[in-house]
Short mmCIF file of C-alpha atoms (C1' of nucleotides) in Angstrom, two decimals:
data_model
loop_
_atom_site.label_atom_id
_atom_site.label_comp_id
_atom_site.label_asym_id
_atom_site.label_seq_id
_atom_site.Cartn_x
_atom_site.Cartn_y
_atom_site.Cartn_z
CA MET A 110 -51.86 -33.78 -126.67
CA PRO A 111 -52.15 -34.69 -123.05
CA ARG A 112 -54.64 -35.37 -120.40
CA LYS A 113 -55.66 -32.62 -117.97
CA PRO A 114 -55.40 -32.98 -114.21
CA GLU A 115 -58.59 -33.73 -112.35
CA TYR A 116 -57.88 -31.38 -109.50
CA ASP A 117 -57.90 -27.62 -109.08
CA ARG A 118 -54.36 -26.83 -108.05
CA ASP A 119 -55.26 -23.60 -106.32
CA ASP A 120 -57.93 -25.32 -104.26
CA LEU A 121 -55.46 -28.02 -103.24
CA ILE A 122 -53.01 -25.38 -102.00
CA LEU A 123 -55.80 -23.77 -99.99
CA ARG A 124 -56.81 -27.04 -98.38
CA ALA A 125 -53.18 -27.89 -97.66
CA ARG A 126 -52.71 -24.45 -96.11
CA ASP A 127 -55.59 -25.04 -93.71
CA LEU A 128 -54.22 -28.41 -92.70
CA PHE A 129 -50.66 -27.11 -92.20
CA TRP A 130 -52.02 -24.06 -90.40
CA ARG A 131 -53.82 -26.21 -87.86
CA GLN A 132 -51.38 -29.06 -87.44
CA GLY A 133 -48.01 -27.53 -88.22
CA TRP A 134 -45.18 -28.95 -90.31
CA ALA A 135 -44.18 -32.07 -88.41
CA GLY A 136 -47.77 -32.59 -87.30
CA THR A 137 -49.00 -33.02 -90.86
CA SER A 138 -47.96 -36.26 -92.53
CA LEU A 139 -48.19 -37.16 -96.18
CA LYS A 140 -50.94 -39.58 -95.23
CA ASP A 141 -52.89 -36.61 -93.86
CA LEU A 142 -52.34 -34.64 -97.04
CA GLU A 143 -53.23 -37.57 -99.30
CA ARG A 144 -56.47 -38.02 -97.40
CA GLU A 145 -57.36 -34.31 -97.36
CA LEU A 146 -56.39 -33.59 -100.96
CA LYS A 147 -57.56 -36.97 -102.27
CA LEU A 148 -54.27 -37.45 -104.04
CA LYS A 149 -52.21 -40.63 -104.26
CA PRO A 150 -48.49 -40.21 -103.58
CA GLY A 151 -47.60 -40.29 -107.25
CA SER A 152 -49.99 -37.48 -108.15
CA PHE A 153 -48.93 -35.51 -105.11
CA TYR A 154 -45.27 -35.53 -106.05
CA ALA A 155 -46.01 -34.89 -109.71
CA ALA A 156 -48.03 -31.84 -108.68
CA PHE A 157 -45.88 -30.33 -105.93
CA GLY A 158 -42.49 -32.03 -105.80
CA SER A 159 -42.29 -32.36 -102.04
CA LYS A 160 -44.07 -31.72 -98.77
CA ASP A 161 -41.84 -28.71 -98.15
CA ALA A 162 -42.57 -27.24 -101.57
CA LEU A 163 -46.30 -27.43 -100.92
CA TYR A 164 -45.82 -25.94 -97.47
CA ALA A 165 -43.94 -23.03 -99.04
CA LEU A 166 -46.82 -22.47 -101.45
CA ALA A 167 -49.27 -22.59 -98.55
CA LEU A 168 -47.21 -20.02 -96.60
CA GLN A 169 -47.07 -17.75 -99.61
CA ARG A 170 -50.79 -18.00 -100.09
CA TYR A 171 -51.41 -17.35 -96.39
CA ALA A 172 -49.28 -14.20 -96.44
CA ALA A 173 -50.70 -12.90 -99.71
CA ASP A 174 -54.28 -13.34 -98.47
CA GLY A 175 -53.41 -11.60 -95.21
CA VAL A 176 -51.97 -8.58 -96.98
CA ALA A 177 -54.91 -8.46 -99.39
CA ARG A 178 -57.46 -8.60 -96.56
CA LEU A 179 -55.72 -5.77 -94.73
CA ARG A 180 -55.51 -3.60 -97.86
CA LYS A 181 -59.19 -4.11 -98.54
CA LEU A 182 -60.01 -3.20 -94.95
CA ALA A 183 -57.94 -0.01 -95.24
CA ASP A 184 -59.65 0.94 -98.48
CA GLU A 185 -63.05 0.59 -96.88
CA LEU A 186 -62.42 2.07 -93.44
CA GLY A 187 -59.24 4.10 -93.69
CA PRO A 188 -55.88 3.16 -92.18
CA LYS A 189 -56.58 3.76 -88.48
CA ALA A 190 -59.93 1.97 -88.39
CA ALA A 191 -58.41 -0.91 -90.37
CA LEU A 192 -55.67 -1.33 -87.76
CA GLN A 193 -58.30 -1.25 -85.02
CA THR A 194 -60.66 -3.66 -86.76
CA GLN A 195 -58.01 -6.27 -87.54
CA PRO A 196 -57.56 -7.47 -83.93
CA ARG A 197 -61.32 -7.75 -83.49
CA LEU A 198 -61.65 -9.89 -86.59
CA VAL A 199 -58.78 -12.05 -85.45
CA ALA A 200 -60.30 -12.52 -81.99
CA GLU A 201 -63.61 -13.56 -83.51
CA GLY A 202 -61.72 -15.76 -85.93
CA ALA A 203 -64.75 -16.31 -88.14
CA GLY A 204 -64.16 -18.81 -90.88
CA MET A 205 -60.53 -19.40 -90.06
CA PRO A 206 -59.10 -22.87 -89.50
CA ALA A 207 -57.09 -21.57 -86.54
CA ARG A 208 -56.60 -18.35 -84.62
CA ALA A 209 -52.83 -18.42 -84.19
CA CYS A 210 -50.74 -16.96 -87.00
CA MET A 211 -49.46 -19.61 -89.37
CA LEU A 212 -46.27 -17.64 -90.02
CA ALA A 213 -45.51 -17.41 -86.32
CA LYS A 214 -46.29 -21.08 -85.75
CA THR A 215 -44.04 -22.07 -88.62
CA TYR A 216 -41.22 -19.87 -87.42
CA ALA A 217 -41.51 -21.11 -83.85
CA GLU A 218 -41.56 -24.73 -84.91
CA LEU A 219 -38.69 -24.71 -87.39
CA GLN A 220 -36.34 -21.89 -86.44
CA ALA A 221 -34.18 -24.01 -84.14
CA LYS A 222 -33.38 -26.38 -87.00
CA ASP A 223 -32.53 -23.57 -89.43
CA HIS A 224 -35.18 -24.92 -91.72
CA ASP A 225 -35.70 -23.12 -94.99
CA LEU A 226 -39.40 -22.67 -94.22
CA ALA A 227 -38.55 -20.73 -91.05
CA GLU A 228 -36.65 -18.21 -93.15
CA LYS A 229 -39.58 -17.95 -95.53
CA ALA A 230 -42.00 -17.41 -92.64
CA ASP A 231 -39.67 -14.78 -91.22
CA ALA A 232 -39.64 -12.94 -94.54
CA HIS A 233 -43.43 -13.02 -94.75
CA LEU A 234 -43.66 -11.64 -91.22
CA ALA A 235 -41.35 -8.78 -92.19
CA GLU A 236 -43.59 -8.15 -95.19
CA MET A 237 -46.66 -7.97 -92.93
CA ARG A 238 -44.88 -5.61 -90.58
CA ALA A 239 -44.02 -3.30 -93.46
CA CYS A 240 -47.68 -3.34 -94.32
CA PHE A 241 -48.60 -2.26 -90.77
CA SER A 242 -45.94 0.40 -90.85
CA ALA A 243 -47.35 1.86 -94.06
CA LEU A 244 -50.81 2.00 -92.51
CA PHE A 245 -49.55 3.80 -89.41
CA ARG A 246 -47.79 6.32 -91.66
CA ARG A 247 -50.93 6.85 -93.68
CA ALA A 248 -52.90 7.30 -90.49
CA GLN A 249 -50.46 9.99 -89.41
CA GLU A 250 -50.64 11.74 -92.76
CA ALA A 251 -54.42 11.69 -92.52
CA GLY A 252 -54.16 13.23 -89.06
CA GLU A 253 -55.85 10.21 -87.46
CA ILE A 254 -52.99 9.64 -85.03
CA GLY A 255 -50.28 11.89 -83.60
CA ARG A 256 -47.05 12.66 -85.43
CA PRO A 257 -44.40 12.10 -82.78
CA HIS A 258 -44.49 8.31 -82.99
CA ASP A 259 -42.22 6.31 -85.27
CA PRO A 260 -44.43 4.23 -87.58
CA ASP A 261 -41.88 1.40 -87.67
CA ARG A 262 -41.85 1.16 -83.91
CA LEU A 263 -45.64 1.32 -83.75
CA ALA A 264 -45.79 -1.43 -86.35
CA ALA A 265 -43.36 -3.65 -84.43
CA ARG A 266 -45.39 -3.31 -81.24
CA TYR A 267 -48.65 -3.78 -83.10
CA GLN A 268 -47.46 -6.95 -84.80
CA SER A 269 -46.14 -8.31 -81.52
CA ASP A 270 -49.48 -7.62 -79.84
CA LEU A 271 -51.37 -9.23 -82.69
CA LEU A 272 -49.22 -12.36 -82.53
CA GLY A 273 -49.85 -12.57 -78.81
CA LEU A 274 -53.55 -12.05 -79.29
CA ARG A 275 -53.78 -14.73 -81.95
CA LEU A 276 -51.92 -17.19 -79.79
CA THR A 277 -54.09 -16.32 -76.81
CA ALA A 278 -57.28 -16.56 -78.87
CA GLU A 279 -56.43 -20.17 -79.66
CA ARG A 280 -57.14 -21.01 -76.03
CA ASN A 281 -60.68 -21.10 -74.71
CA ASP A 282 -60.44 -19.80 -71.15
CA VAL A 283 -59.48 -16.25 -72.17
CA ASP A 284 -61.67 -13.41 -73.41
CA ALA A 285 -59.79 -12.64 -76.61
CA LEU A 286 -62.29 -9.99 -77.67
CA ALA A 287 -61.52 -7.95 -74.58
CA ILE A 288 -57.83 -8.00 -75.46
CA ALA A 289 -58.65 -7.00 -79.02
CA GLU A 290 -60.61 -4.04 -77.71
CA ASP A 291 -57.72 -3.02 -75.50
CA ILE A 292 -55.32 -3.13 -78.45
CA ALA A 293 -57.73 -1.00 -80.49
CA ALA A 294 -58.07 1.42 -77.56
CA ASP A 295 -54.28 1.84 -77.43
CA ILE A 296 -54.36 3.12 -81.00
CA ASP A 297 -56.90 5.75 -79.98
CA ARG A 298 -54.42 7.10 -77.46
CA LEU A 299 -51.71 7.77 -80.03
CA MET B 268 -28.69 -53.21 -51.69
CA PRO B 269 -28.49 -51.86 -55.16
CA ARG B 270 -26.38 -49.71 -57.33
CA LYS B 271 -27.06 -45.96 -57.52
CA PRO B 272 -27.76 -44.16 -60.79
CA GLU B 273 -24.87 -42.28 -62.32
CA TYR B 274 -26.94 -39.29 -63.33
CA ASP B 275 -28.53 -36.39 -61.47
CA ARG B 276 -32.18 -36.74 -62.35
CA ASP B 277 -32.96 -33.07 -61.77
CA ASP B 278 -30.14 -32.01 -64.04
CA LEU B 279 -31.38 -34.35 -66.75
CA ILE B 280 -34.85 -32.81 -66.60
CA LEU B 281 -33.29 -29.36 -66.91
CA ARG B 282 -31.26 -30.33 -69.95
CA ALA B 283 -34.25 -32.02 -71.52
CA ARG B 284 -36.33 -28.91 -70.87
CA ASP B 285 -33.84 -26.75 -72.77
CA LEU B 286 -33.82 -29.13 -75.69
CA PHE B 287 -37.62 -29.40 -75.85
CA TRP B 288 -37.90 -25.64 -75.38
CA ARG B 289 -35.75 -24.97 -78.41
CA GLN B 290 -36.83 -27.76 -80.71
CA GLY B 291 -40.39 -28.55 -79.68
CA TRP B 292 -42.04 -31.89 -79.20
CA ALA B 293 -41.92 -33.44 -82.65
CA GLY B 294 -38.62 -31.69 -83.34
CA THR B 295 -36.85 -33.52 -80.53
CA SER B 296 -36.20 -37.19 -81.18
CA LEU B 297 -35.10 -39.80 -78.72
CA LYS B 298 -31.76 -39.84 -80.49
CA ASP B 299 -31.43 -36.15 -79.63
CA LEU B 300 -32.31 -36.81 -76.00
CA GLU B 301 -29.97 -39.79 -75.73
CA ARG B 302 -27.13 -37.65 -77.07
CA GLU B 303 -27.89 -34.64 -74.86
CA LEU B 304 -28.56 -36.61 -71.68
CA LYS B 305 -25.91 -39.23 -72.38
CA LEU B 306 -28.41 -41.97 -71.67
CA LYS B 307 -28.91 -45.18 -73.61
CA PRO B 308 -32.52 -46.05 -74.45
CA GLY B 309 -32.75 -48.59 -71.64
CA SER B 310 -31.67 -46.12 -68.99
CA PHE B 311 -33.87 -43.43 -70.47
CA TYR B 312 -37.00 -45.54 -70.22
CA ALA B 313 -36.08 -46.84 -66.80
CA ALA B 314 -35.70 -43.26 -65.60
CA PHE B 315 -38.65 -41.52 -67.25
CA GLY B 316 -40.98 -44.07 -68.80
CA SER B 317 -41.58 -42.22 -72.06
CA LYS B 318 -40.70 -39.16 -74.08
CA ASP B 319 -44.05 -37.61 -73.17
CA ALA B 320 -43.54 -38.21 -69.47
CA LEU B 321 -40.19 -36.43 -69.58
CA TYR B 322 -41.72 -33.60 -71.58
CA ALA B 323 -44.39 -33.23 -68.93
CA LEU B 324 -41.71 -33.00 -66.23
CA ALA B 325 -39.87 -30.41 -68.32
CA LEU B 326 -43.03 -28.34 -68.71
CA GLN B 327 -43.70 -28.51 -65.00
CA ARG B 328 -40.17 -27.40 -64.26
CA TYR B 329 -40.41 -24.57 -66.77
CA ALA B 330 -43.61 -23.25 -65.24
CA ALA B 331 -42.41 -23.60 -61.65
CA ASP B 332 -39.20 -21.73 -62.41
CA GLY B 333 -41.14 -19.00 -64.18
CA VAL B 334 -43.44 -18.45 -61.24
CA ALA B 335 -40.52 -18.52 -58.81
CA ARG B 336 -38.55 -15.96 -60.82
CA LEU B 337 -41.53 -13.62 -60.93
CA ARG B 338 -42.19 -13.95 -57.19
CA LYS B 339 -38.57 -13.19 -56.42
CA LEU B 340 -38.70 -10.16 -58.69
CA ALA B 341 -41.83 -8.92 -56.93
CA ASP B 342 -40.25 -9.38 -53.50
CA GLU B 343 -37.25 -7.31 -54.55
CA LEU B 344 -38.92 -4.56 -56.59
CA GLY B 345 -42.57 -4.57 -55.66
CA PRO B 346 -45.43 -5.76 -57.87
CA LYS B 347 -45.55 -2.94 -60.42
CA ALA B 348 -41.81 -2.78 -61.06
CA ALA B 349 -41.72 -6.57 -61.32
CA LEU B 350 -44.37 -6.53 -64.04
CA GLN B 351 -42.41 -3.83 -65.85
CA THR B 352 -39.06 -5.54 -65.50
CA GLN B 353 -40.25 -8.93 -66.72
CA PRO B 354 -40.66 -7.91 -70.38
CA ARG B 355 -37.22 -6.30 -70.38
CA LEU B 356 -35.62 -9.46 -69.04
CA VAL B 357 -37.47 -11.52 -71.60
CA ALA B 358 -36.38 -9.26 -74.46
CA GLU B 359 -32.76 -9.48 -73.37
CA GLY B 360 -33.22 -13.21 -72.94
CA ALA B 361 -29.98 -13.60 -71.03
CA GLY B 362 -29.09 -17.18 -70.31
CA MET B 363 -32.24 -18.62 -71.82
CA PRO B 364 -32.13 -21.36 -74.45
CA ALA B 365 -34.90 -19.59 -76.38
CA ARG B 366 -36.95 -16.41 -76.16
CA ALA B 367 -40.37 -17.79 -77.07
CA CYS B 368 -42.46 -19.22 -74.24
CA MET B 369 -42.20 -22.99 -74.03
CA LEU B 370 -45.79 -23.27 -72.81
CA ALA B 371 -47.07 -21.31 -75.78
CA LYS B 372 -44.93 -23.27 -78.22
CA THR B 373 -46.16 -26.54 -76.77
CA TYR B 374 -49.78 -25.46 -76.88
CA ALA B 375 -49.50 -24.18 -80.44
CA GLU B 376 -47.80 -27.34 -81.64
CA LEU B 377 -50.04 -29.93 -80.02
CA GLN B 378 -53.45 -28.36 -79.51
CA ALA B 379 -54.82 -29.44 -82.88
CA LYS B 380 -54.17 -33.09 -82.04
CA ASP B 381 -55.76 -32.85 -78.58
CA HIS B 382 -52.50 -34.01 -77.12
CA ASP B 383 -52.33 -34.38 -73.38
CA LEU B 384 -49.29 -32.09 -73.24
CA ALA B 385 -51.30 -29.26 -74.82
CA GLU B 386 -53.77 -29.45 -71.94
CA LYS B 387 -50.91 -29.40 -69.46
CA ALA B 388 -49.35 -26.37 -71.15
CA ASP B 389 -52.74 -24.67 -71.12
CA ALA B 390 -53.07 -25.27 -67.39
CA HIS B 391 -49.60 -23.87 -66.73
CA LEU B 392 -50.45 -20.78 -68.79
CA ALA B 393 -53.56 -20.26 -66.68
CA GLU B 394 -51.40 -20.59 -63.59
CA MET B 395 -49.02 -17.90 -64.87
CA ARG B 396 -51.92 -15.63 -65.69
CA ALA B 397 -53.25 -15.99 -62.15
CA CYS B 398 -49.81 -14.98 -60.98
CA PHE B 399 -49.92 -11.82 -63.11
CA SER B 400 -53.41 -11.08 -61.88
CA ALA B 401 -52.30 -11.28 -58.26
CA LEU B 402 -49.46 -8.88 -58.96
CA PHE B 403 -51.76 -6.34 -60.61
CA ARG B 404 -54.07 -6.59 -57.61
CA ARG B 405 -51.21 -6.06 -55.21
CA ALA B 406 -50.04 -3.10 -57.28
CA GLN B 407 -53.51 -1.59 -56.95
CA GLU B 408 -53.61 -2.19 -53.23
CA ALA B 409 -50.21 -0.52 -52.92
CA GLY B 410 -51.55 2.45 -54.89
CA GLU B 411 -49.01 1.90 -57.68
CA ILE B 412 -51.69 1.70 -60.36
CA GLY B 413 -55.25 2.99 -60.61
CA ARG B 414 -58.24 1.17 -59.11
CA PRO B 415 -60.76 1.18 -61.94
CA HIS B 416 -59.08 -1.58 -63.93
CA ASP B 417 -59.98 -5.23 -63.54
CA PRO B 418 -56.82 -7.12 -62.55
CA ASP B 419 -57.92 -10.22 -64.44
CA ARG B 420 -58.37 -8.27 -67.63
CA LEU B 421 -55.05 -6.51 -67.15
CA ALA B 422 -53.41 -9.86 -66.61
CA ALA B 423 -54.94 -11.35 -69.75
CA ARG B 424 -53.71 -8.46 -71.86
CA TYR B 425 -50.32 -8.51 -70.17
CA GLN B 426 -49.85 -12.21 -70.78
CA SER B 427 -50.93 -11.85 -74.38
CA ASP B 428 -48.44 -9.02 -74.90
CA LEU B 429 -45.69 -11.01 -73.25
CA LEU B 430 -46.34 -14.02 -75.45
CA GLY B 431 -46.20 -11.79 -78.50
CA LEU B 432 -43.02 -10.16 -77.30
CA ARG B 433 -41.35 -13.48 -76.65
CA LEU B 434 -42.30 -14.77 -80.07
CA THR B 435 -41.10 -11.56 -81.67
CA ALA B 436 -37.85 -11.59 -79.69
CA GLU B 437 -37.02 -14.94 -81.25
CA ARG B 438 -36.53 -13.17 -84.56
CA ASN B 439 -33.50 -11.01 -85.19
CA ASP B 440 -34.74 -8.19 -87.35
CA VAL B 441 -36.93 -6.64 -84.66
CA ASP B 442 -35.97 -4.44 -81.72
CA ALA B 443 -37.52 -6.48 -78.94
CA LEU B 444 -36.24 -4.18 -76.23
CA ALA B 445 -38.20 -1.26 -77.67
CA ILE B 446 -41.37 -3.35 -77.50
CA ALA B 447 -40.54 -4.33 -73.93
CA GLU B 448 -40.18 -0.65 -73.03
CA ASP B 449 -43.51 0.12 -74.63
CA ILE B 450 -45.22 -2.63 -72.65
CA ALA B 451 -43.66 -1.28 -69.45
CA ALA B 452 -44.76 2.24 -70.38
CA ASP B 453 -48.35 1.04 -70.78
CA ILE B 454 -48.32 -0.04 -67.15
CA ASP B 455 -47.25 3.47 -66.11
CA ARG B 456 -50.40 4.84 -67.72
CA LEU B 457 -52.78 2.71 -65.64
"C1'" DT C 144 -16.57 -63.24 -50.27
"C1'" DA C 145 -21.22 -64.52 -51.84
"C1'" DT C 146 -25.57 -62.93 -53.10
"C1'" DA C 147 -29.12 -59.79 -54.13
"C1'" DT C 148 -30.45 -55.69 -56.38
"C1'" DA C 149 -30.41 -52.43 -59.15
"C1'" DC C 150 -28.35 -49.68 -63.27
"C1'" DT C 151 -26.23 -49.80 -68.02
"C1'" DT C 152 -25.84 -51.38 -72.51
"C1'" DG C 153 -27.12 -51.69 -77.49
"C1'" DA C 154 -29.04 -54.65 -80.86
"C1'" DG C 155 -33.38 -54.92 -82.51
"C1'" DT C 156 -38.87 -54.40 -82.54
"C1'" DG C 157 -42.94 -52.94 -85.54
"C1'" DA C 158 -44.79 -48.70 -87.15
"C1'" DT C 159 -44.56 -44.74 -89.65
"C1'" DC C 160 -41.91 -41.23 -92.10
"C1'" DG C 161 -41.26 -38.79 -96.87
"C1'" DC C 162 -40.85 -40.38 -101.25
"C1'" DT C 163 -40.12 -43.34 -105.95
"C1'" DC C 164 -41.47 -45.64 -109.95
"C1'" DA C 165 -43.25 -48.91 -113.22
"C1'" DA C 166 -47.71 -49.99 -114.83
"C1'" DT C 167 -52.23 -48.45 -116.27
"C1'" DA C 168 -55.77 -45.22 -117.85
"C1'" DA C 169 -57.40 -41.21 -120.05
"C1'" DA C 170 -57.38 -37.22 -123.24
"C1'" DC C 171 -55.62 -34.86 -127.05
"C1'" DC C 172 -53.88 -34.35 -132.45
"C1'" DC C 173 -53.68 -36.37 -136.86
"C1'" DG D 53 -58.56 -45.32 -134.97
"C1'" DG D 54 -53.53 -44.92 -134.12
"C1'" DG D 55 -50.05 -42.69 -131.66
"C1'" DT D 56 -48.41 -39.52 -128.33
"C1'" DT D 57 -48.51 -37.41 -123.99
"C1'" DT D 58 -49.64 -36.90 -119.55
"C1'" DA D 59 -52.34 -38.11 -115.15
"C1'" DT D 60 -53.39 -41.71 -111.86
"C1'" DT D 61 -52.46 -45.62 -109.22
"C1'" DG D 62 -50.52 -48.18 -105.26
"C1'" DA D 63 -47.00 -51.36 -103.90
"C1'" DG D 64 -42.99 -50.67 -101.73
"C1'" DC D 65 -38.27 -48.22 -100.90
"C1'" DG D 66 -34.71 -46.95 -97.14
"C1'" DA D 67 -34.64 -44.15 -93.12
"C1'" DT D 68 -36.16 -42.91 -88.89
"C1'" DC D 69 -39.62 -43.00 -85.22
"C1'" DA D 70 -40.57 -44.26 -80.10
"C1'" DC D 71 -39.61 -48.03 -77.57
"C1'" DT D 72 -38.24 -53.10 -75.55
"C1'" DC D 73 -35.54 -56.49 -73.43
"C1'" DA D 74 -32.09 -59.82 -72.41
"C1'" DA D 75 -27.46 -59.78 -71.14
"C1'" DG D 76 -23.69 -57.66 -68.66
"C1'" DT D 77 -21.89 -54.74 -64.84
"C1'" DA D 78 -21.39 -52.41 -60.58
"C1'" DT D 79 -22.71 -51.72 -55.63
"C1'" DA D 80 -24.83 -52.60 -51.71
"C1'" DT D 81 -25.85 -56.05 -47.55
"C1'" DA D 82 -24.98 -60.42 -45.14
#
DNA sequence: TATATACTTGAGTGATCGCTCAATAAACCC
DNA sequence: GGGTTTATTGAGCGATCACTCAAGTATATA
């Protein structure tokens, strides 16, 4: 029977995700990945098949973690408070490799070329939006926000605002926390 | 005395801007530019010096046009209506090569590598924000919106929302116009 | 018309891109 | 220990990257 790999595949995907998240698709070369993951080209291709395949895994992991974090927040604080806390956490950006959304960055970079990864990012964004929508609906059912609003529309606006905030928070001459507070305050007015 | 160039330099910069806007920095090769501008490498380098130099000119042009369009809008409609109309125009995206903001795309793509063009994009974004801030101030002075709000803070939030909207409008499964209306409605509540 | 001054052309530069593969090393079962 | 199976290694593949430059061409002045 065979030899076992020396690396932890899941950890490699995580490290690759952080690198792709920061530097983007074209901005991350195989040399970069080999250095970061400590993998020679042969091992890299045996493990993942291609740069794009690894990027797809990284995207998937990014989206799954995002959904999981939001669900956990909603379980602890309730739907409305979760939606209000999310922008604050994003603005602080503690422990994240970058503020801007990796899905948005991927989509923006690759959409014009009809790249497969842009479609995947798009799908993950839709998934996130559905998640927001569900939280707004739950907040309505719990009486935390008013009924007349369409949860899907609220979710679309909320996601748009979050994407803007995350992009803005990447820069250093803007008070991202103030914007986060304003987004949270908007939810109080619903 | 010498021969005159066969191209219109200003028109070349415009066409290059549209290409860079859509495809980004790494996504646009010199082959792409040569094809689009109908320039052989020699002429290209004689005219612009480098890909980065042309990109910088394109960024400059993008920002200048943006400011000019906003000023014109404010002259015609007044400051408040201009701020409300801008998101609608962006969501419709008539005649634009892309919805997403070129400055934001540039910054997001190149910031991690400390590229000179990221700094330039950052500066242009600050310039745009100052423009928004001035319009909010004028709207206050004209009594169109309430006094208690800080124009700089309003401008930061407004720019963030716009960037999110423009990113969102690039996708096709979201009703960008609805978001634009919601952003405009927020200004009515000030 | 002769000359000077640019602009245009395109083959070709070295560097880097994502990726392949044959050789070697290590871990398992018998 | 022998044999099988898989991981690791790293030189190197063709393609493409941004870019150069010498040769050819067109337009102005004298």
